[in-house]
Coordinates of C-alpha atoms in Angstrom, one line a residue:
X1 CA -33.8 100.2 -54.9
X2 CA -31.5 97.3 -54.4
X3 CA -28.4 98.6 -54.7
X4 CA -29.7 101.6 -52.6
X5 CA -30.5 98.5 -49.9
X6 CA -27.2 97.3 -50.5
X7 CA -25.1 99.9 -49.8
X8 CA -22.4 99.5 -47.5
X9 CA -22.2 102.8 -46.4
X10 CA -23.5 102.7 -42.7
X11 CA -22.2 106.3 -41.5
X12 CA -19.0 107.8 -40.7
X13 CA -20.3 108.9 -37.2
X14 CA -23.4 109.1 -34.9
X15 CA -25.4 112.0 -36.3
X16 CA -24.3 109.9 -40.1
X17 CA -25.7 107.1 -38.8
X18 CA -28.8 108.8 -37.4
X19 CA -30.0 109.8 -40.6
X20 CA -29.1 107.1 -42.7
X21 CA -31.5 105.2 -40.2
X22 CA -34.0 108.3 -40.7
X23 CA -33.6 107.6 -44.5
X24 CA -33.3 104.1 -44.9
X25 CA -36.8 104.0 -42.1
X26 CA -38.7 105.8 -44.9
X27 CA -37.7 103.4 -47.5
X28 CA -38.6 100.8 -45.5
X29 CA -42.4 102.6 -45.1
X30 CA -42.0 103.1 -49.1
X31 CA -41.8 99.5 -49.4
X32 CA -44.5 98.6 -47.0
X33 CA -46.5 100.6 -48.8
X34 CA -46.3 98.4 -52.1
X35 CA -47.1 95.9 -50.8
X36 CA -51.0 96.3 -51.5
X37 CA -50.1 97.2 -55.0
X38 CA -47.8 94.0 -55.3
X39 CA -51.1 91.5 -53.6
X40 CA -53.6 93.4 -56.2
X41 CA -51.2 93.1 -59.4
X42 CA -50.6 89.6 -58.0
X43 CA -54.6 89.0 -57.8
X44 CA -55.3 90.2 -61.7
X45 CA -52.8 88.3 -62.8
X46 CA -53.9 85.0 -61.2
X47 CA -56.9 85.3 -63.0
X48 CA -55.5 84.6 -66.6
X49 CA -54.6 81.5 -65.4
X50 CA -58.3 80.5 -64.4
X51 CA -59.9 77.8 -66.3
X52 CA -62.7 79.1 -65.8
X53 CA -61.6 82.3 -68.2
X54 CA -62.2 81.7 -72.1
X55 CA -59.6 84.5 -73.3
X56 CA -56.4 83.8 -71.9
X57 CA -54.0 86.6 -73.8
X58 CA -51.0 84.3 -72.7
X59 CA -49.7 80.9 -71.5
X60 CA -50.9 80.7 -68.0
X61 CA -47.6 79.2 -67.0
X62 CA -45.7 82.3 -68.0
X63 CA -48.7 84.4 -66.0
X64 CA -47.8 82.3 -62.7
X65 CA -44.0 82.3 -63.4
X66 CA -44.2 86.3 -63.3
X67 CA -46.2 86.5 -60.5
X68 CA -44.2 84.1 -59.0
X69 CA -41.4 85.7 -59.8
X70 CA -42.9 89.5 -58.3
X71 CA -43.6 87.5 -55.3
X72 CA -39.8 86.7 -55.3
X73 CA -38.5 89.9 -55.8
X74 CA -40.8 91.8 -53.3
X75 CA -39.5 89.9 -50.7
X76 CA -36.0 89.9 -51.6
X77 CA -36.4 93.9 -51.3
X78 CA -37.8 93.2 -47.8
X79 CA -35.0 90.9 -46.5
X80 CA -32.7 93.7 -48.4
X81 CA -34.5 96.4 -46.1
X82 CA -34.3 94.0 -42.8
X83 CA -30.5 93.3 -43.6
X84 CA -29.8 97.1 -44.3
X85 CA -31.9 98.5 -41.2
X86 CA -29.8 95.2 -39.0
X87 CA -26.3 97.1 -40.2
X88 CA -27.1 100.3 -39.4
X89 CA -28.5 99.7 -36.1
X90 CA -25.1 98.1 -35.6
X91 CA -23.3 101.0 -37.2
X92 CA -25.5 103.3 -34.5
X93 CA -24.4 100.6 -31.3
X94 CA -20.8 100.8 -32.6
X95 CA -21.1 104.8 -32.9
X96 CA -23.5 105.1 -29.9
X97 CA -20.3 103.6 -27.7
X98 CA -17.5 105.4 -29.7
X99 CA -19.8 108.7 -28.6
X100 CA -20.5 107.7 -25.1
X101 CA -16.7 106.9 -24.7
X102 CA -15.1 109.8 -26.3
X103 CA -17.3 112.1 -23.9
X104 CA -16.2 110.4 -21.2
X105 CA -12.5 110.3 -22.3
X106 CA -13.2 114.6 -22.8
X107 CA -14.8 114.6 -19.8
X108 CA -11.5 112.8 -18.1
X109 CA -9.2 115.0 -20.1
X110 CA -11.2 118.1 -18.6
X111 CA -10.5 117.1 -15.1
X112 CA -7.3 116.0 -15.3
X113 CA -6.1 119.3 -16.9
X114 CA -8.0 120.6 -13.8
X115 CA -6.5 118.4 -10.8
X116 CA -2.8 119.4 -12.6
X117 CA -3.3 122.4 -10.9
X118 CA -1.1 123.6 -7.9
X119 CA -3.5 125.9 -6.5
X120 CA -3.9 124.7 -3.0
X121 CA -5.4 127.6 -1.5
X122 CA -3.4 130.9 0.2
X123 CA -5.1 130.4 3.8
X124 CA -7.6 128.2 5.9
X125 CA -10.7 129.2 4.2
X126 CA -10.1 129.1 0.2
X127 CA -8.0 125.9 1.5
X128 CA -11.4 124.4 2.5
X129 CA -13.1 125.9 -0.5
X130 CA -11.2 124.2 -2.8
X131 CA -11.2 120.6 -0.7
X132 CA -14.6 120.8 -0.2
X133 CA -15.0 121.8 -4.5
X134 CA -12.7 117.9 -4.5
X135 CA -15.0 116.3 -2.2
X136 CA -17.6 117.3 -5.0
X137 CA -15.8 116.7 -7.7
X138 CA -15.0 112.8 -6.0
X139 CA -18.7 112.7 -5.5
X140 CA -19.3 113.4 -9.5
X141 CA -17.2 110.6 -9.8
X142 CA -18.5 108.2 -8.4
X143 CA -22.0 109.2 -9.9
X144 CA -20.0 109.2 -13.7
X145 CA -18.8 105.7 -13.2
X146 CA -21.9 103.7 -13.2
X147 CA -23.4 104.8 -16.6
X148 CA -19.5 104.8 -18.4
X149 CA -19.6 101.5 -16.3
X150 CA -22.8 100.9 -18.6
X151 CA -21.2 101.8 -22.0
X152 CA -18.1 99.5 -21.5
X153 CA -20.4 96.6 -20.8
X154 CA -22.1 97.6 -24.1
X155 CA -18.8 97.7 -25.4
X156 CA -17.8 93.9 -24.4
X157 CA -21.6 93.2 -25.6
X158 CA -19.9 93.9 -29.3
X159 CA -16.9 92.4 -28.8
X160 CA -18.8 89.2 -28.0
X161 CA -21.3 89.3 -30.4
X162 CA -18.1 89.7 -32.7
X163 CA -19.1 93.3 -34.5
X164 CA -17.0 94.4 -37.6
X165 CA -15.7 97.5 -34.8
X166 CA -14.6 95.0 -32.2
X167 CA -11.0 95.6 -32.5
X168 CA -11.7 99.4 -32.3
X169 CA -14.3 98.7 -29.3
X170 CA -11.7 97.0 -27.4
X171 CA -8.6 99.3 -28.1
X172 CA -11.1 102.2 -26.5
X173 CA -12.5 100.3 -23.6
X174 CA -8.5 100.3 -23.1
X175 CA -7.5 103.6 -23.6
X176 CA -10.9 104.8 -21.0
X177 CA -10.1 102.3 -18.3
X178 CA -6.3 103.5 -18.5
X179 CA -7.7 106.9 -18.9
X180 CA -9.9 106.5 -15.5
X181 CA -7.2 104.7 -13.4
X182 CA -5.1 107.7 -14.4
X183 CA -7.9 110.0 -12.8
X184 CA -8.7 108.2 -9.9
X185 CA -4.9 108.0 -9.1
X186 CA -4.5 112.5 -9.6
X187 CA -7.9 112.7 -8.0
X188 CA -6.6 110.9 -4.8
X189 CA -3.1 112.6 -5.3
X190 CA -5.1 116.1 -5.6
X191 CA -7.0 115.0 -2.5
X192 CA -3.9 114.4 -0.2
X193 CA -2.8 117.3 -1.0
X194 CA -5.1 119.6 -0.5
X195 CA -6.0 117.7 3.2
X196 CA -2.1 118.6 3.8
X197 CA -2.5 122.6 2.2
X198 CA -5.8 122.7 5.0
X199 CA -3.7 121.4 8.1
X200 CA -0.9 123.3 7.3
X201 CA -2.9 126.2 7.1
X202 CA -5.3 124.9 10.1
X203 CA -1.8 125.0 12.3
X204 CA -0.7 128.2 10.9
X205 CA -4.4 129.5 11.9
X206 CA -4.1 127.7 15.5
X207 CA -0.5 128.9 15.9
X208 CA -1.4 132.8 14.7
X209 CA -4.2 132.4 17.5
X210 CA -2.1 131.1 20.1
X211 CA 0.2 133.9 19.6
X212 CA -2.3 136.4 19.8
X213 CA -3.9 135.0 22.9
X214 CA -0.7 134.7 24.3
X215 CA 0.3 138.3 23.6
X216 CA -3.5 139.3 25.4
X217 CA -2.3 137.5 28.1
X218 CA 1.0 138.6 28.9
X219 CA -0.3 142.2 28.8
X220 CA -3.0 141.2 31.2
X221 CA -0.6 139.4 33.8
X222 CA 2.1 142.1 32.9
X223 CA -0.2 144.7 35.3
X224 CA 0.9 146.2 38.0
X225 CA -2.2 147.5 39.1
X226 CA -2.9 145.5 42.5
X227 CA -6.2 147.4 43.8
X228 CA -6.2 149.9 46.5
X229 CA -8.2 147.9 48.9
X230 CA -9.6 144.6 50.0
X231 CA -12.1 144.8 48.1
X232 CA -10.9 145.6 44.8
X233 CA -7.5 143.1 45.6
X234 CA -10.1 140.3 45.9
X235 CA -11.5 141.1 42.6
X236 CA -8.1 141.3 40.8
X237 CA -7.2 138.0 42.5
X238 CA -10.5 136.0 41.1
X239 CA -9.9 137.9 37.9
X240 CA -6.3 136.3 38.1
X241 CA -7.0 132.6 39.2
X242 CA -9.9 132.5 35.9
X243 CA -6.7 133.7 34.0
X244 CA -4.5 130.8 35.6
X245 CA -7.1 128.7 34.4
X246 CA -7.0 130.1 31.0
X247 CA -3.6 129.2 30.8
X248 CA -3.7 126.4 32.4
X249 CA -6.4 124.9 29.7
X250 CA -4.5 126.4 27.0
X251 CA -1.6 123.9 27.6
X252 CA -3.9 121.5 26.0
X253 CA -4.4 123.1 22.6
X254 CA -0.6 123.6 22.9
X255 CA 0.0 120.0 22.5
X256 CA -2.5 119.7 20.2
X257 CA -0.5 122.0 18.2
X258 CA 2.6 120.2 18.6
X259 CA 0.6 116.6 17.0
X260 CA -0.9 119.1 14.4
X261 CA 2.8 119.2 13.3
X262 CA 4.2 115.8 13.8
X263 CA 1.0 115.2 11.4
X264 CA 2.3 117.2 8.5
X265 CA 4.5 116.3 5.5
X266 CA 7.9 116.7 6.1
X267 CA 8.3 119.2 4.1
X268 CA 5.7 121.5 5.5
X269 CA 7.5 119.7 9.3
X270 CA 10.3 121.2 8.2
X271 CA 9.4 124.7 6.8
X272 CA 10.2 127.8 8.8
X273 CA 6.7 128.1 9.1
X274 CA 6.3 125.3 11.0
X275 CA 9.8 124.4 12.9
X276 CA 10.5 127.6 14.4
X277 CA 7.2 128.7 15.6
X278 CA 6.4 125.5 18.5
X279 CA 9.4 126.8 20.2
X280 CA 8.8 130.7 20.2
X281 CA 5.4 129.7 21.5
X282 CA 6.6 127.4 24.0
X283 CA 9.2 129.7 25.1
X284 CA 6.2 132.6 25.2
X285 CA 4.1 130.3 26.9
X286 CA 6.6 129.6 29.5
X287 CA 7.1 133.5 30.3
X288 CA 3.4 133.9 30.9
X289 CA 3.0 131.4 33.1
X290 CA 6.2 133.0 35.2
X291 CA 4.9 136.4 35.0
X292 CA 1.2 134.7 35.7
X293 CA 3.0 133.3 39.1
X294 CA 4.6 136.5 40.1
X295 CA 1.1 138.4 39.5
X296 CA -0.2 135.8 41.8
X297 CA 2.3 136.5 44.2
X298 CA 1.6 140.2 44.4
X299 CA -2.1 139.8 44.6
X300 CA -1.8 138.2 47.2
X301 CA 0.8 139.8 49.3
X302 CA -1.5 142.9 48.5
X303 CA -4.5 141.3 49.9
X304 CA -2.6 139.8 52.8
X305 CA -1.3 143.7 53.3
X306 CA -5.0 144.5 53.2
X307 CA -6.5 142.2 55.2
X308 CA -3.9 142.8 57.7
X309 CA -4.7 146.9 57.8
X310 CA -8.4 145.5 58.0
X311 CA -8.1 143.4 60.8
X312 CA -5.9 145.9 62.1
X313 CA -8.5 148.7 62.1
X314 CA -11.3 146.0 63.8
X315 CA -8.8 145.4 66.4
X316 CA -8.1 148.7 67.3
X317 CA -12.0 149.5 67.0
X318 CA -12.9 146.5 69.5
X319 CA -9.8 147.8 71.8
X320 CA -11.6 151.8 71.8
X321 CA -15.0 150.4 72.3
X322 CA -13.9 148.4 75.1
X323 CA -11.6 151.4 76.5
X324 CA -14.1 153.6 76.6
X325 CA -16.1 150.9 78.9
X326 CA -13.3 150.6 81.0
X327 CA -13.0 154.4 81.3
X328 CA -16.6 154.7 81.7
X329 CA -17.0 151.8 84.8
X330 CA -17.5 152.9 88.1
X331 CA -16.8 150.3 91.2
X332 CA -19.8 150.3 92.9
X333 CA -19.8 149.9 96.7
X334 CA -22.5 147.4 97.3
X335 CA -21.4 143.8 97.0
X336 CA -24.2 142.4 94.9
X337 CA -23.2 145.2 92.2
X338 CA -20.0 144.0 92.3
X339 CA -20.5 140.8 91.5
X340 CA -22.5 141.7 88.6
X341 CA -19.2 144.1 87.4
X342 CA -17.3 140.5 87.9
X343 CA -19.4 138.7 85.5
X344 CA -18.8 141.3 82.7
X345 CA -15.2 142.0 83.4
X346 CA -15.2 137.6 83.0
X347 CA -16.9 138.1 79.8
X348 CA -14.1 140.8 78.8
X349 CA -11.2 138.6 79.8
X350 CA -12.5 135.6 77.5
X351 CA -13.2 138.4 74.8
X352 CA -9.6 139.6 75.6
X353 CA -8.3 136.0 74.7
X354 CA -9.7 135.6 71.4
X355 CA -8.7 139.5 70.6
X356 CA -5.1 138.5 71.7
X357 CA -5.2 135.5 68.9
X358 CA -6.4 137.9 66.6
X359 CA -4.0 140.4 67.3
X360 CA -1.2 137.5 66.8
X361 CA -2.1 136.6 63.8
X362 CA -1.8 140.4 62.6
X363 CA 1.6 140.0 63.9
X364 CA 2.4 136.9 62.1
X365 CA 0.9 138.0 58.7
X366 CA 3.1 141.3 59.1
X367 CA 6.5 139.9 59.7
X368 CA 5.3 137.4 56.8
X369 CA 5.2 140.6 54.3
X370 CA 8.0 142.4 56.1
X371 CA 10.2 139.3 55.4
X372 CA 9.0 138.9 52.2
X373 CA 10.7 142.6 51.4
X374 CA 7.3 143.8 50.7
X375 CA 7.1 147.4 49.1
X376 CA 4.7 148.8 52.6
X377 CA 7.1 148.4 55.1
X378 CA 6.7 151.5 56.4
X379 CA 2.7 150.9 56.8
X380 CA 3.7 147.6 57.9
X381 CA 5.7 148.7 60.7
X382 CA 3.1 151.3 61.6
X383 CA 0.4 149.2 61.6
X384 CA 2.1 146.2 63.7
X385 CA 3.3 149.3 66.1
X386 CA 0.4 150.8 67.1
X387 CA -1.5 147.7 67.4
X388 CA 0.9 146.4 69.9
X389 CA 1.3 150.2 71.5
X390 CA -2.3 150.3 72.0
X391 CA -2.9 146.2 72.8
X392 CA -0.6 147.0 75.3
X393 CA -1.8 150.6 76.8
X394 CA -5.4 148.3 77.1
X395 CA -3.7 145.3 78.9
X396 CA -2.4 147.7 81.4
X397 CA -6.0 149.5 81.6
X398 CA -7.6 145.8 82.1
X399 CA -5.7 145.0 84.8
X400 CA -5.7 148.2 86.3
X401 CA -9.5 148.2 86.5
X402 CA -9.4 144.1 87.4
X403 CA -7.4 145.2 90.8
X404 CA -9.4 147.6 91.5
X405 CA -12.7 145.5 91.4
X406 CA -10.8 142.8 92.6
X407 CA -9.8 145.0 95.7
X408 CA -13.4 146.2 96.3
X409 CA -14.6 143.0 96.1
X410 CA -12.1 141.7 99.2
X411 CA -13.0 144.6 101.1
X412 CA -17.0 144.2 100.5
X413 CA -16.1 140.4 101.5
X414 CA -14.0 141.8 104.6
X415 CA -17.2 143.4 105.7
X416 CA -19.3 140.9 105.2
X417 CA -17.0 137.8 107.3
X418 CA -17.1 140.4 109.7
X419 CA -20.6 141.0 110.3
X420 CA -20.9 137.1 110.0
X421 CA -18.6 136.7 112.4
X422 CA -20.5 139.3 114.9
X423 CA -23.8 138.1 114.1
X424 CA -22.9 134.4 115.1
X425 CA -21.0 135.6 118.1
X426 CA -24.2 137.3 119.4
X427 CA -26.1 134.4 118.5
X428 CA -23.6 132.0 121.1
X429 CA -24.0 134.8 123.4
X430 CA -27.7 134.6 123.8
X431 CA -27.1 130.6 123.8
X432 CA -24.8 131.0 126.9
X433 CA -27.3 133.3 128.4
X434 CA -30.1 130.9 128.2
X435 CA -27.9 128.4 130.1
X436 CA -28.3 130.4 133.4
X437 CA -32.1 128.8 133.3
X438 CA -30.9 125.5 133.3
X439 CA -31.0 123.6 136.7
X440 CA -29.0 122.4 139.0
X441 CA -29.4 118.6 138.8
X442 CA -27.9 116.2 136.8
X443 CA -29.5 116.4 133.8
X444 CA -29.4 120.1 133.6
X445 CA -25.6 120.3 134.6
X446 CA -25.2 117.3 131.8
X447 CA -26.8 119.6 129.3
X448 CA -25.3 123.0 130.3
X449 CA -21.6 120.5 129.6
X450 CA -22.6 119.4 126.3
X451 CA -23.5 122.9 124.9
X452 CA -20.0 124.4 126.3
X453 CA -18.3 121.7 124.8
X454 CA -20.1 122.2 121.3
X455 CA -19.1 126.3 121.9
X456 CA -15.5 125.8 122.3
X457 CA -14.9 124.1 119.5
X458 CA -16.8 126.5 117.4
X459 CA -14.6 129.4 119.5
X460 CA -11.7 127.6 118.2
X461 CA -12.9 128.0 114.3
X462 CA -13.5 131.5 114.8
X463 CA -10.3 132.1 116.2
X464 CA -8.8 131.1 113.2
X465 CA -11.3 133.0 111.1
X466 CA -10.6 136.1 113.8
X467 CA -6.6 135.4 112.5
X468 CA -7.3 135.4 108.7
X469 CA -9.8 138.8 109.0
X470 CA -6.8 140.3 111.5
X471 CA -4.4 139.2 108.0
X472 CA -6.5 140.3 105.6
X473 CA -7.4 143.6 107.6
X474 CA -3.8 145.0 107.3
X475 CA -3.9 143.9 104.0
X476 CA -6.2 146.3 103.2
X477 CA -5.4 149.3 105.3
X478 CA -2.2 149.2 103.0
X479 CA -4.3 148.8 99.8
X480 CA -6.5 151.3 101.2
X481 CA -5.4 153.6 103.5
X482 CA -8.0 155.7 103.1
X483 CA -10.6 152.8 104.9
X484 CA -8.1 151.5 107.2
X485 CA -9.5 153.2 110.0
X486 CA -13.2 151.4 108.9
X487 CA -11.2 148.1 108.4
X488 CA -9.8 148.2 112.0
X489 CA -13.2 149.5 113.7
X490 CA -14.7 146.2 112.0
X491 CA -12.0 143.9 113.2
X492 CA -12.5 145.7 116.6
X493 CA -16.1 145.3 116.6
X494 CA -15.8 141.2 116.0
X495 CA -13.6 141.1 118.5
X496 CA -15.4 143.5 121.9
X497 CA -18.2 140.6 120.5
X498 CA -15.6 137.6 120.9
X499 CA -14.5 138.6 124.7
X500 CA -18.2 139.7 125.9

């Protein structure tokens, strides 16, 4: 048993260790369980050296010295066992950290065989697959280093507590540390790289969508299609300004693709990939927005065509409507009628105003589009014509029917100065009639002077009104032949009243 306890074999590895321990732990229960055996041999044999005890079969000096001496020699096989069980647990610390360590050196091996890789990813997505795998892999990492942290401050434990493996402990504390800055320095490496593969491939992806957009675009704005009325031209047109704002925002993510590139490695900066795509897209971009312009422009020369045909067509529809008005009215021949055709024919010529501005502004809009070589002159020139044909044909109409009202109305006012004229002269009549009562005295003659007085001054307006009606009388016998001979028998009558 003691040279079993004595051994200096304490294993050649963990699992060696593990059952030497195994082994050794039922020795020590072996031993443990002599020791009842040991305390009852001990016990009889103590009692050979009583005094009490008349047969003594030998010296009781030699008894105790062998008991003394079992005594000795069980406890020597104890402190054997303690010393035996203290080397192999520090055969098992020694192992336990050559274990840990050379897992975590495999484990380091593993993953830097892994990160050699130059798989980067083909395109945008297994790009972020295998980043996202890294950020993973980073995150393992960091969750790795606190128990291999663990194992090297075990490791220093030894070295302190000066272990027979300390040499060993610290040449692998070495190598692992050496081992992990290696890793951390390809795991940041891999890293950069693989942020470089995703925005060379997230510009490739931005520049491939840009393209196509652009390509959308140009066949949109390329159209020729420019609607066949107002209505669908004002579509078209709000369809084109939400594409001008399309483009307009995309001028943004344009630039953004231009830092996406001053971002990459130069070498990626410089790859055809990347250096000669910014200027076929600007160049591209640079058409659309031309050809974008030019669509514009024919939108709205097309709706300015249109609204001038539609404006057109009202004022031409205003101009028959108020034709047929013209054509329709009938000068009445009482003066209180005409007055009331006055009013309306008023109401036409402030109508007529605002018609004429109208009817400019078709005229301006169409030597606009004629100037601008539009494709519809000959519409153009139609339109404008028979506008101003028949603007013009309705001016003369207007007027036409103005003079005649406005002759109807002096002859209606003729009349009535006349009969004014006659009734007030009849009036002054009667008033020189009733002088005759008057008397002959003072006061009467007095009175009778004052009247005449008044009277002759009031026979001198009318003589000047008898003038202007004389005027206007052969005014109208030439405007109206046809009543000349009523015009002249109502001059006549004002006058048989003035001399009676």
């Amino acid at each position: 048993m003691p040279g079993r306890l004595q051994s200096q074999d304490c294993g050649k590895h963990l699992h060696d260790v593990d059952d030497l321990l195994q082994t050794h732990t039922l020795v020590e229960a072996d031993i443990s369980a002599q020791a009842e055996r040991i305390r009852g041999v001990q016990a009889s044999a103590l009692r050979f050296t009583s005094t009490e005890q008349s047969y003594k079969p030998c010296e009781p000096a030699l008894v105790s010295e062998k008991v003394a001496l079992l005594g000795r020699a069980y406890e020597e096989l104890g402190r054997l066992a303690g010393g035996r069980r203290a080397r192999l647990e520090d055969s098992r610390r020694l192992w336990q950290f050559l274990w840990e360590l050379g897992e975590e050196a495999a484990w380091i091996r593993e993953q830097e065989q892994i990160l050699a890789g130059g798989d980067c990813g083909r395109d945008l997505t297994s790009a972020l697959h295998l980043l996202s795998k890294h950020e993973a892999f980073r995150d393992e990492m960091a969750a790795r280093y606190g128990p291999l942290g663990h194992s090297i401050a075990a490791g220093d434990a030894l070295v302190r507590e000066g272990h027979f493996g300390a040499q060993e402990v610290t040449e692998r504390i070495r190598d692992v540390r050496a081992q992990w800055a290696h890793l951390e320095e390809a795991s940041q490496l891999r890293e950069q790289r693989l942020k470089e593969a995703v925005a060379l491939h997230q510009f490739q992806t931005d520049a491939n969508d840009m393209e196509a957009w652009i390509m959308e675009t140009l066949r949109r704005v390329s159209s020729q299609e420019v609607g066949h009325d107002e209505f669908s031209t004002q579509t078209l047109a709000r369809k084109q300004r939400e594409v001008e704002e399309e483009i307009q925002s995309h001028r943004n993510l344009i630039d953004s693709l231009h830092e996406q590139a001053l971002g990459l490695p130069s070498a990626y900066a410089r790859s055809p990939q990347v250096e000669g795509r910014l200027p076929a897209i600007e160049q591209r971009y640079e058409e659309l927005e031309s050809l974008s312009a030019s669509r514009r422009q024919a939108l709205e020369g097309a709706l300015a065509l249109y609204r001038m045909f539609s404006e057109g067509d009202a004022c031409q529809l205003w101009v028959g409507e108020k034709e047929q008005w013209l054509d329709a009215m009938e000068i009445p021949s009482k003066l209180e009628d005409l007055e009331v055709v006055q009013q309306r024919f008023e109401t036409l010529e402030t109508e007529m105003n605002n018609m004429g501005t109208r009817i400019s502004d078709v005229n301006q809009v169409a030597k606009q589009l004629l100037a601008s070589d539009h494709r519809s002159k000959g519409q153009i020139h139609q339109t404008q014509d028979q506008l101003n044909d028949r603007w013009k044909e309705f001016e003369r109409l207007a007027d036409k029917r103005k003079q005649a009202l406005e002759s109807a109305l002096n002859i209606q006012n003729y009349h009535l100065e006349c009969n004014e004229i006659q009734s007030w002269m009849k009036e002054k009549t009667k008033v020189i009639e009733s002088t005759q009562s008057l008397g002959n005295d003072l006061a009467g003659v007095m009175a009778l002077q004052r009247k005449l007085t008044g009277m002759e001054r009031d026979l001198e307006a009318i003589q000047g009104k008898l003038d202007d009606l004389r005027k206007e009388a052969k005014k109208l016998a030439k405007e109206h032949p046809d009543q000349a001979q009523e015009t002249q028998a109502r001059l006549g009558g004002s006058r048989r009243c003035g001399r009676s």
